[in-house]
Coordinates of C-alpha atoms in Angstrom, one line a residue:
M197 CA 4.2 50.6 57.2
R198 CA 4.7 46.7 57.6
R199 CA 1.8 46.4 59.7
F200 CA -0.5 47.7 56.8
R201 CA 0.4 45.0 54.4
L202 CA -2.6 43.2 52.7
D203 CA -1.2 39.9 53.8
D204 CA -1.2 40.7 57.8
D205 CA -3.5 38.0 59.4
R206 CA -4.7 40.6 61.9
Y207 CA -6.2 43.3 59.3
S208 CA -7.2 40.5 57.0
T209 CA -9.6 39.1 60.0
I210 CA -10.7 42.6 60.4
S211 CA -11.7 43.2 56.8
R212 CA -13.4 39.7 56.8
Y213 CA -15.4 41.0 59.6
V214 CA -16.2 44.2 58.2
V215 CA -17.6 42.4 54.8
A216 CA -19.2 40.1 56.8
T217 CA -21.2 42.6 58.8
A218 CA -21.8 44.7 55.8
A219 CA -23.6 41.5 54.1
A220 CA -25.4 41.2 57.4
I221 CA -26.7 44.6 57.4
I222 CA -27.8 44.3 53.7
A223 CA -29.4 41.0 54.4
I224 CA -31.3 42.5 57.1
V225 CA -32.3 45.4 55.5
L226 CA -33.5 43.3 52.5
A227 CA -35.4 41.2 54.8
A228 CA -37.4 44.0 56.4
V229 CA -38.0 45.3 52.8
H230 CA -39.6 42.1 51.9
L231 CA -40.8 40.6 55.5
A232 CA -44.5 40.2 54.4
E233 CA -43.4 38.0 51.5
I234 CA -41.3 36.1 53.6
A235 CA -43.7 35.4 56.3
D236 CA -46.0 34.3 53.4
A237 CA -43.5 31.9 52.3
V238 CA -42.7 30.8 55.5
G239 CA -46.0 30.3 56.4
T240 CA -47.0 28.4 53.2
S241 CA -43.8 26.2 53.7
L242 CA -44.8 25.5 57.4
A243 CA -48.2 24.6 56.4
W244 CA -46.9 22.0 54.0
V245 CA -44.6 20.5 56.4
Y246 CA -47.3 20.3 58.9
A247 CA -49.7 18.5 56.5
I248 CA -46.9 16.3 55.8
V249 CA -45.6 15.8 59.5
S250 CA -48.9 15.5 61.3
P251 CA -49.8 12.0 60.5
L252 CA -46.5 10.6 61.7
I253 CA -46.8 12.7 64.9
V254 CA -50.4 11.3 65.8
G255 CA -49.5 7.9 64.6
G256 CA -46.2 8.3 66.9
L257 CA -48.5 9.4 69.9
A258 CA -50.9 6.5 69.1
A259 CA -48.1 4.1 69.0
I260 CA -46.4 5.2 72.3
L261 CA -49.9 4.9 74.0
L262 CA -50.6 1.5 72.7
Y263 CA -47.2 0.2 73.3
P264 CA -47.4 -1.0 76.7
G265 CA -50.3 -3.3 75.8
V266 CA -48.1 -4.8 73.2
K267 CA -45.7 -5.7 75.8
W268 CA -48.2 -6.8 78.0
F269 CA -49.7 -9.2 75.2
A270 CA -46.2 -10.5 74.4
R271 CA -45.4 -11.3 78.2
R272 CA -48.5 -13.3 78.1
L273 CA -47.8 -14.9 74.9
G274 CA -44.6 -16.1 76.4
R275 CA -46.2 -18.6 78.7
V276 CA -47.4 -20.5 75.6
P277 CA -44.8 -23.3 75.0
L278 CA -45.2 -22.9 71.4
L279 CA -44.2 -18.8 71.4
S280 CA -41.7 -19.1 74.6
G281 CA -38.6 -18.7 72.6
R282 CA -40.0 -16.8 69.8
E283 CA -39.9 -13.3 70.8
K284 CA -40.1 -11.8 67.3
L285 CA -43.7 -13.5 66.7
R286 CA -44.9 -12.9 69.8
H287 CA -44.2 -9.2 69.7
V288 CA -46.0 -9.0 66.3
L289 CA -48.9 -11.2 67.6
G290 CA -48.9 -8.4 70.5
V291 CA -49.1 -5.8 68.0
L292 CA -52.1 -7.8 66.1
L293 CA -54.1 -7.9 69.5
V294 CA -53.5 -4.3 70.4
C295 CA -55.3 -3.5 67.2
V296 CA -57.9 -6.0 67.0
C297 CA -58.7 -4.8 70.8
F298 CA -58.7 -1.0 69.7
V299 CA -61.0 -1.8 66.5
L300 CA -63.4 -3.6 68.7
A301 CA -63.6 -1.0 71.2
L302 CA -64.2 1.8 68.5
S303 CA -66.9 -0.7 67.0
V304 CA -68.8 -0.7 70.2
L305 CA -68.7 2.8 70.5
V306 CA -69.6 3.4 67.3
A307 CA -72.8 1.0 67.6
L308 CA -73.6 2.6 70.8
L309 CA -73.8 6.1 69.6
L310 CA -75.8 4.7 66.3
S311 CA -78.5 2.5 68.4
V312 CA -78.9 5.8 71.0
I313 CA -79.4 8.2 68.0
T314 CA -82.0 5.8 66.0
G315 CA -83.7 5.0 69.2
S316 CA -84.0 8.7 70.2
I317 CA -84.5 10.4 67.1
H318 CA -88.2 9.8 67.1
R319 CA -88.8 11.4 70.1
I320 CA -87.8 14.7 68.9
R321 CA -90.9 17.2 68.3
F322 CA -90.4 18.9 65.2
E323 CA -93.1 21.2 65.8
N324 CA -91.0 22.7 68.2
L325 CA -88.2 23.5 65.5
E326 CA -90.8 26.1 64.0
S327 CA -91.4 27.6 67.5
L328 CA -87.7 28.0 67.8
A329 CA -87.3 29.7 64.7
Q330 CA -90.1 32.2 65.5
Y331 CA -88.6 32.8 68.6
L332 CA -85.0 33.5 67.2
A333 CA -86.4 35.7 64.6
Y334 CA -88.4 37.8 67.2
G335 CA -85.2 38.2 69.6
A336 CA -83.2 39.1 66.7
D337 CA -85.6 41.7 65.8
G338 CA -86.2 43.0 69.5
L339 CA -82.2 43.2 69.5
Y340 CA -81.8 45.3 66.4
R341 CA -84.4 47.5 67.7
W342 CA -82.8 48.3 70.8
L343 CA -79.5 48.6 69.6
I344 CA -81.0 51.4 67.0
R345 CA -82.4 53.1 70.0
L346 CA -79.0 52.8 71.6
T347 CA -77.2 54.3 69.0
T348 CA -79.3 56.7 68.1
S349 CA -79.0 58.1 71.6
L350 CA -75.6 58.3 71.3
G351 CA -75.6 60.5 68.1
V352 CA -74.9 57.6 65.6
P353 CA -76.9 57.6 62.8
P354 CA -78.9 54.5 62.0
D355 CA -77.5 54.3 58.2
D356 CA -74.0 53.5 59.6
V357 CA -75.5 51.0 62.3
N358 CA -77.2 49.3 59.3
A359 CA -73.6 49.5 57.4
A360 CA -71.9 48.1 60.4
L361 CA -74.1 45.4 60.8
G362 CA -74.0 44.5 56.9
H363 CA -69.9 44.2 57.5
A364 CA -70.5 42.0 60.4
E365 CA -72.8 39.7 58.7
T366 CA -70.3 39.8 55.4
F367 CA -67.4 39.1 57.7
V368 CA -69.3 35.9 59.8
F369 CA -71.1 34.2 56.8
G370 CA -69.2 35.2 54.0
D371 CA -70.5 37.0 50.5
G372 CA -73.4 35.5 48.5
D373 CA -71.3 32.4 48.1
G374 CA -70.7 32.0 51.9
L375 CA -73.0 29.0 52.1
G376 CA -70.9 27.1 49.0
Q377 CA -67.8 28.3 50.7
T378 CA -68.4 26.7 54.3
L379 CA -69.8 23.5 52.7
T380 CA -66.5 23.2 50.7
K381 CA -64.0 24.1 53.5
G382 CA -66.2 21.5 55.5
V383 CA -65.8 18.8 53.1
T384 CA -62.1 19.5 52.8
A385 CA -61.6 19.4 56.5
V386 CA -63.4 16.1 56.4
R387 CA -61.1 14.7 53.6
N388 CA -57.9 15.9 55.2
A389 CA -59.1 14.3 58.5
A390 CA -60.0 10.9 57.2
S391 CA -56.2 11.2 55.4
T392 CA -54.6 11.8 58.4
T393 CA -56.3 9.5 60.5
L394 CA -55.7 6.7 58.1
F395 CA -51.9 7.4 57.6
A396 CA -51.8 8.0 61.3
A397 CA -53.0 4.2 61.8
I398 CA -50.3 3.0 59.5
F399 CA -47.5 5.0 61.0
A400 CA -49.0 3.5 64.4
V401 CA -49.0 -0.1 63.4
Y402 CA -45.6 0.3 61.7
L403 CA -43.7 1.9 64.7
M404 CA -45.4 -0.8 67.0
V405 CA -44.5 -3.5 64.6
D406 CA -40.9 -2.0 63.9
A407 CA -39.9 -0.7 67.4
P408 CA -37.1 -3.4 68.6
H409 CA -35.3 -2.2 65.0
L410 CA -36.0 1.2 64.9
A411 CA -34.8 1.1 68.7
S412 CA -31.5 -0.9 68.3
Y413 CA -30.6 1.0 64.9
W414 CA -30.9 4.8 66.3
N415 CA -29.5 3.9 69.7
G416 CA -26.4 2.8 67.9
V417 CA -26.3 5.8 65.8
L418 CA -26.6 8.1 68.7
R419 CA -24.1 6.7 70.2
S420 CA -21.8 7.1 67.8
L421 CA -22.6 10.7 66.9
M422 CA -22.8 11.7 70.7
G423 CA -20.3 9.1 72.4
E424 CA -21.1 7.4 75.7
R425 CA -21.0 10.2 77.9
G426 CA -23.3 12.4 75.7
Y427 CA -25.6 9.5 74.9
G428 CA -26.3 8.6 78.4
R429 CA -27.3 12.3 79.3
F430 CA -29.5 12.4 76.1
A431 CA -30.9 8.5 77.2
E432 CA -31.8 10.0 80.7
F433 CA -33.4 13.3 79.3
R434 CA -35.5 11.2 76.9
A435 CA -36.6 9.1 79.6
D436 CA -37.6 11.8 81.9
V437 CA -39.5 13.4 78.7
V438 CA -41.4 10.1 77.9
F439 CA -42.3 9.7 81.3
A440 CA -43.7 13.0 81.8
F441 CA -45.7 13.4 78.4
T442 CA -47.2 9.6 78.3
G443 CA -48.0 10.1 82.1
Y444 CA -49.7 13.5 81.4
M445 CA -51.7 11.6 78.5
R446 CA -52.6 8.8 80.7
G447 CA -53.9 10.8 83.0
Q448 CA -55.8 12.6 80.7
F449 CA -57.4 9.8 79.3
I450 CA -58.2 8.6 82.5
D451 CA -60.2 11.8 83.4
A452 CA -61.7 12.1 79.8
V453 CA -63.5 8.4 80.6
L454 CA -64.6 9.6 84.3
V455 CA -66.0 12.8 83.3
G456 CA -67.8 11.0 80.1
L457 CA -69.1 8.6 82.4
M458 CA -70.4 11.0 85.0
V459 CA -71.8 13.2 82.2
G460 CA -73.6 10.5 80.7
V461 CA -75.1 9.1 83.7
S462 CA -76.1 12.6 84.9
L463 CA -77.7 13.2 82.1
T464 CA -79.4 10.2 81.9
V465 CA -80.9 10.5 85.6
V466 CA -82.3 14.2 84.7
G467 CA -83.8 12.4 81.7
V468 CA -82.1 14.5 78.8
D469 CA -82.3 12.6 75.6
F470 CA -79.1 11.7 73.8
A471 CA -77.4 11.8 77.3
P472 CA -74.9 8.8 76.5
V473 CA -73.9 10.4 73.3
I474 CA -73.4 13.6 74.9
G475 CA -71.2 11.7 77.8
I476 CA -69.2 10.3 74.8
A477 CA -68.6 13.6 73.2
T478 CA -67.9 15.5 76.4
G479 CA -65.3 12.8 77.2
I480 CA -63.6 12.7 74.0
G481 CA -63.5 16.8 74.1
N482 CA -62.1 16.8 77.5
L483 CA -58.7 15.1 76.2
I484 CA -58.2 18.9 75.3
P485 CA -58.5 21.4 77.7
Y486 CA -61.5 24.0 77.9
I487 CA -63.3 21.7 74.9
G488 CA -65.1 19.2 77.3
P489 CA -67.4 21.7 79.1
I490 CA -68.0 23.7 75.9
V491 CA -69.2 20.5 74.0
S492 CA -71.2 19.2 77.0
Y493 CA -73.2 22.7 77.3
V494 CA -73.5 23.0 73.5
L495 CA -74.9 19.4 73.0
T496 CA -77.3 19.9 76.0
V497 CA -78.8 23.2 75.3
A498 CA -79.4 22.0 71.6
V499 CA -81.5 18.8 72.6
C500 CA -83.3 20.5 75.3
V501 CA -84.3 23.8 73.5
V502 CA -85.2 21.4 70.3
N503 CA -87.4 19.3 72.5
G504 CA -88.8 22.1 74.5
D505 CA -87.5 20.7 77.9
I506 CA -86.3 24.7 79.2
G507 CA -86.9 23.3 82.9
R508 CA -84.8 20.1 82.3
L509 CA -82.1 22.4 80.8
V510 CA -81.6 24.3 83.7
V511 CA -81.3 21.3 85.9
A512 CA -78.9 20.0 83.4
A513 CA -76.8 23.0 83.3
A514 CA -76.5 22.9 87.0
V515 CA -75.3 19.3 86.7
L516 CA -72.9 19.9 84.4
L517 CA -71.6 23.2 86.3
V518 CA -71.1 20.7 89.4
I519 CA -69.5 18.3 87.5
Q520 CA -67.0 20.5 85.8
F521 CA -66.4 22.5 89.3
V522 CA -65.3 19.0 90.6
D523 CA -63.5 17.7 87.6
G524 CA -61.2 21.0 87.4
Q525 CA -60.8 21.6 90.7
V526 CA -60.3 18.0 92.5
I527 CA -60.3 15.1 89.9
N528 CA -58.3 16.5 87.1
P529 CA -55.3 17.6 89.4
K530 CA -55.2 14.6 91.3
I531 CA -55.3 12.3 88.5
L532 CA -52.7 14.1 86.6
S533 CA -50.6 14.5 90.2
D534 CA -50.6 10.6 90.3
S535 CA -49.3 10.1 86.4
V536 CA -46.8 12.6 86.2
E537 CA -46.0 12.3 90.1
V538 CA -46.0 15.9 91.1
H539 CA -48.5 17.7 93.9
P540 CA -52.1 18.5 93.0
I541 CA -51.3 22.4 93.8
L542 CA -48.4 22.6 91.1
V543 CA -50.7 21.0 88.7
L544 CA -53.3 23.7 89.2
V545 CA -50.3 26.2 88.9
A546 CA -49.0 24.9 85.9
L547 CA -52.8 24.5 84.1
T548 CA -53.5 28.2 85.5
A549 CA -49.8 29.7 83.9
G550 CA -50.0 27.6 80.7
G551 CA -53.6 29.0 80.1
R552 CA -52.5 32.5 80.5
L553 CA -49.3 32.3 78.5
G554 CA -50.5 30.0 75.5
G555 CA -54.0 29.5 75.9
V556 CA -55.2 25.6 75.0
L557 CA -51.7 24.6 73.7
G558 CA -50.2 26.0 76.8
M559 CA -52.6 24.1 79.1
F560 CA -51.7 21.2 77.0
I561 CA -47.9 21.2 77.6
A562 CA -47.9 23.0 81.3
V563 CA -48.3 19.5 83.0
P564 CA -45.3 17.6 81.6
C565 CA -43.0 20.7 81.8
A566 CA -43.7 21.0 85.3
A567 CA -43.2 17.5 85.6
L568 CA -39.7 17.7 83.9
A569 CA -38.9 20.9 85.9
K570 CA -39.5 19.0 89.1
I571 CA -37.7 16.0 88.1
Y572 CA -34.5 18.0 87.3
F573 CA -35.1 20.0 90.1
E574 CA -35.0 17.3 92.6
K575 CA -32.0 16.0 90.7
F576 CA -30.0 19.3 91.1
V577 CA -30.9 18.8 94.8
A578 CA -29.5 15.5 95.1
W579 CA -26.4 16.9 93.3
R580 CA -25.9 19.5 95.8
R581 CA -26.5 17.4 98.8
R582 CA -23.8 14.8 97.6
M583 CA -21.4 18.0 97.0
R584 CA -22.0 19.1 100.3
V585 CA -21.4 16.0 102.3
G586 CA -18.4 15.1 99.9
G587 CA -20.2 12.0 98.4
G588 CA -20.1 13.1 94.7
G589 CA -18.2 15.2 92.4
G590 CA -18.5 16.2 88.8
T591 CA -20.6 19.2 87.6
G592 CA -24.1 20.5 87.4
A593 CA -24.8 18.7 84.6
D594 CA -24.1 15.3 85.9
A595 CA -26.3 16.0 88.7
G596 CA -29.1 13.5 87.2
T597 CA -26.0 10.9 86.2
S598 CA -23.2 10.7 89.2
G599 CA -23.2 9.0 92.2
D600 CA -26.5 7.3 94.0
G601 CA -28.6 10.1 93.8
G602 CA -31.4 8.8 96.1
A603 CA -34.9 9.3 95.5
G604 CA -34.6 12.4 94.4
A605 CA -32.4 11.9 91.7
D606 CA -34.7 9.8 90.0
A607 CA -38.1 10.8 91.0
H608 CA -40.1 8.7 88.7
E609 CA -38.8 5.7 89.9
R610 CA -40.8 5.5 93.0
G611 CA -43.7 3.5 92.7
G612 CA -42.1 0.5 90.3
G613 CA -41.6 3.5 87.3
T614 CA -38.3 2.8 85.5
A615 CA -35.9 5.8 84.6
S616 CA -34.2 3.9 81.9
C617 CA -35.1 4.5 78.6
E618 CA -35.4 1.1 77.6
D619 CA -38.8 0.8 79.4
T620 CA -40.6 4.1 78.6
S621 CA -40.9 4.6 74.9
T622 CA -41.4 2.7 71.6
A623 CA -38.1 4.0 70.1
V624 CA -36.1 2.5 73.2
D625 CA -37.3 -0.9 74.6
I626 CA -35.7 -4.0 73.1
K627 CA -31.9 -4.0 72.3
G628 CA -30.4 -5.1 69.3
D629 CA -27.5 -4.9 67.0
V630 CA -27.1 -1.9 64.6
P631 CA -28.0 -2.7 61.1

């Protein structure tokens, strides 16, 4: 009976496992019982976290996109004799010049929008608004009568149809306070957007100014925590991620500018009012998948219907259809393939799969993920090639770090790109001492 003593290590371990299993089962049961409360608490917590973190994320993305301009200005300022040996001052001046250029570009854009709107608003024929309202009312009445006839033929009482329509109206427009609630939500959304934009701008400026210090500090911290070997792998992966996502954002921006120009010029030729405004709005919306075409069609239909230009609306819709088809099948895949160095066919496959699996968000991250997959596939192939010829060793985890690897080991180095993280992000550009 010695083996049943309480101080026996084996049975003490078994007892601990039993107690832990029972505690886990109780926790799972309690979580299942209070699942709704837990989900609500988690959702509220995530909403708070998102509200706090979103300005930092937006500011960080803006800093990453604008930081190449900072480096460009800093290099040009290095040619000035008074600034040739003052690296920190050149960096700060580079940030200042980038901010000034961005503000000037934004001011020109706003001035263009205001001039177009104020110069074209007098051409709106407001008498068409009454005709449009009458037409919509007549169409809604005809649709209601047709629905009543259809449901009656199917054996559904008209009272049930009216009740269903009432519920639908309440769902869409709310109850008696629907308009007030809509206005309140609109004001809140505008206030939140303005607050996020302000803090994002502050974070972006701070990150660009303090990038060298942040880079040296966090590089030192990561080296201390991960060791040189682990930090080397992490730095390589970070460089690949930055290359893929910044390349995608750069390609999306170029595509948005081209689409905005094509839409604005084409609608101007067709004779649609507010064509420059529609082009700019389409370009901004084109940064997000699916949004650009919706913006262009909605604004074009609204402008043409208000002005009573139905014939011009048909021509404009055909022009927009051609532009969106050419952009979706030729321009966008080609630009993204050049930005992240993947084949246009892979871009189309990634966009299709991302849209099916994750909707708009899936399409947004599909191309960078495809670029990362392509980079590491080529690194794996290069590692296997070295293993077969006996020119390298190590494990699969070292596929991208051991040996010479060739072009496949660092695909993003082609065409003058950089694989080292010192050149691809704001957080890893300038080395220094750890504070």
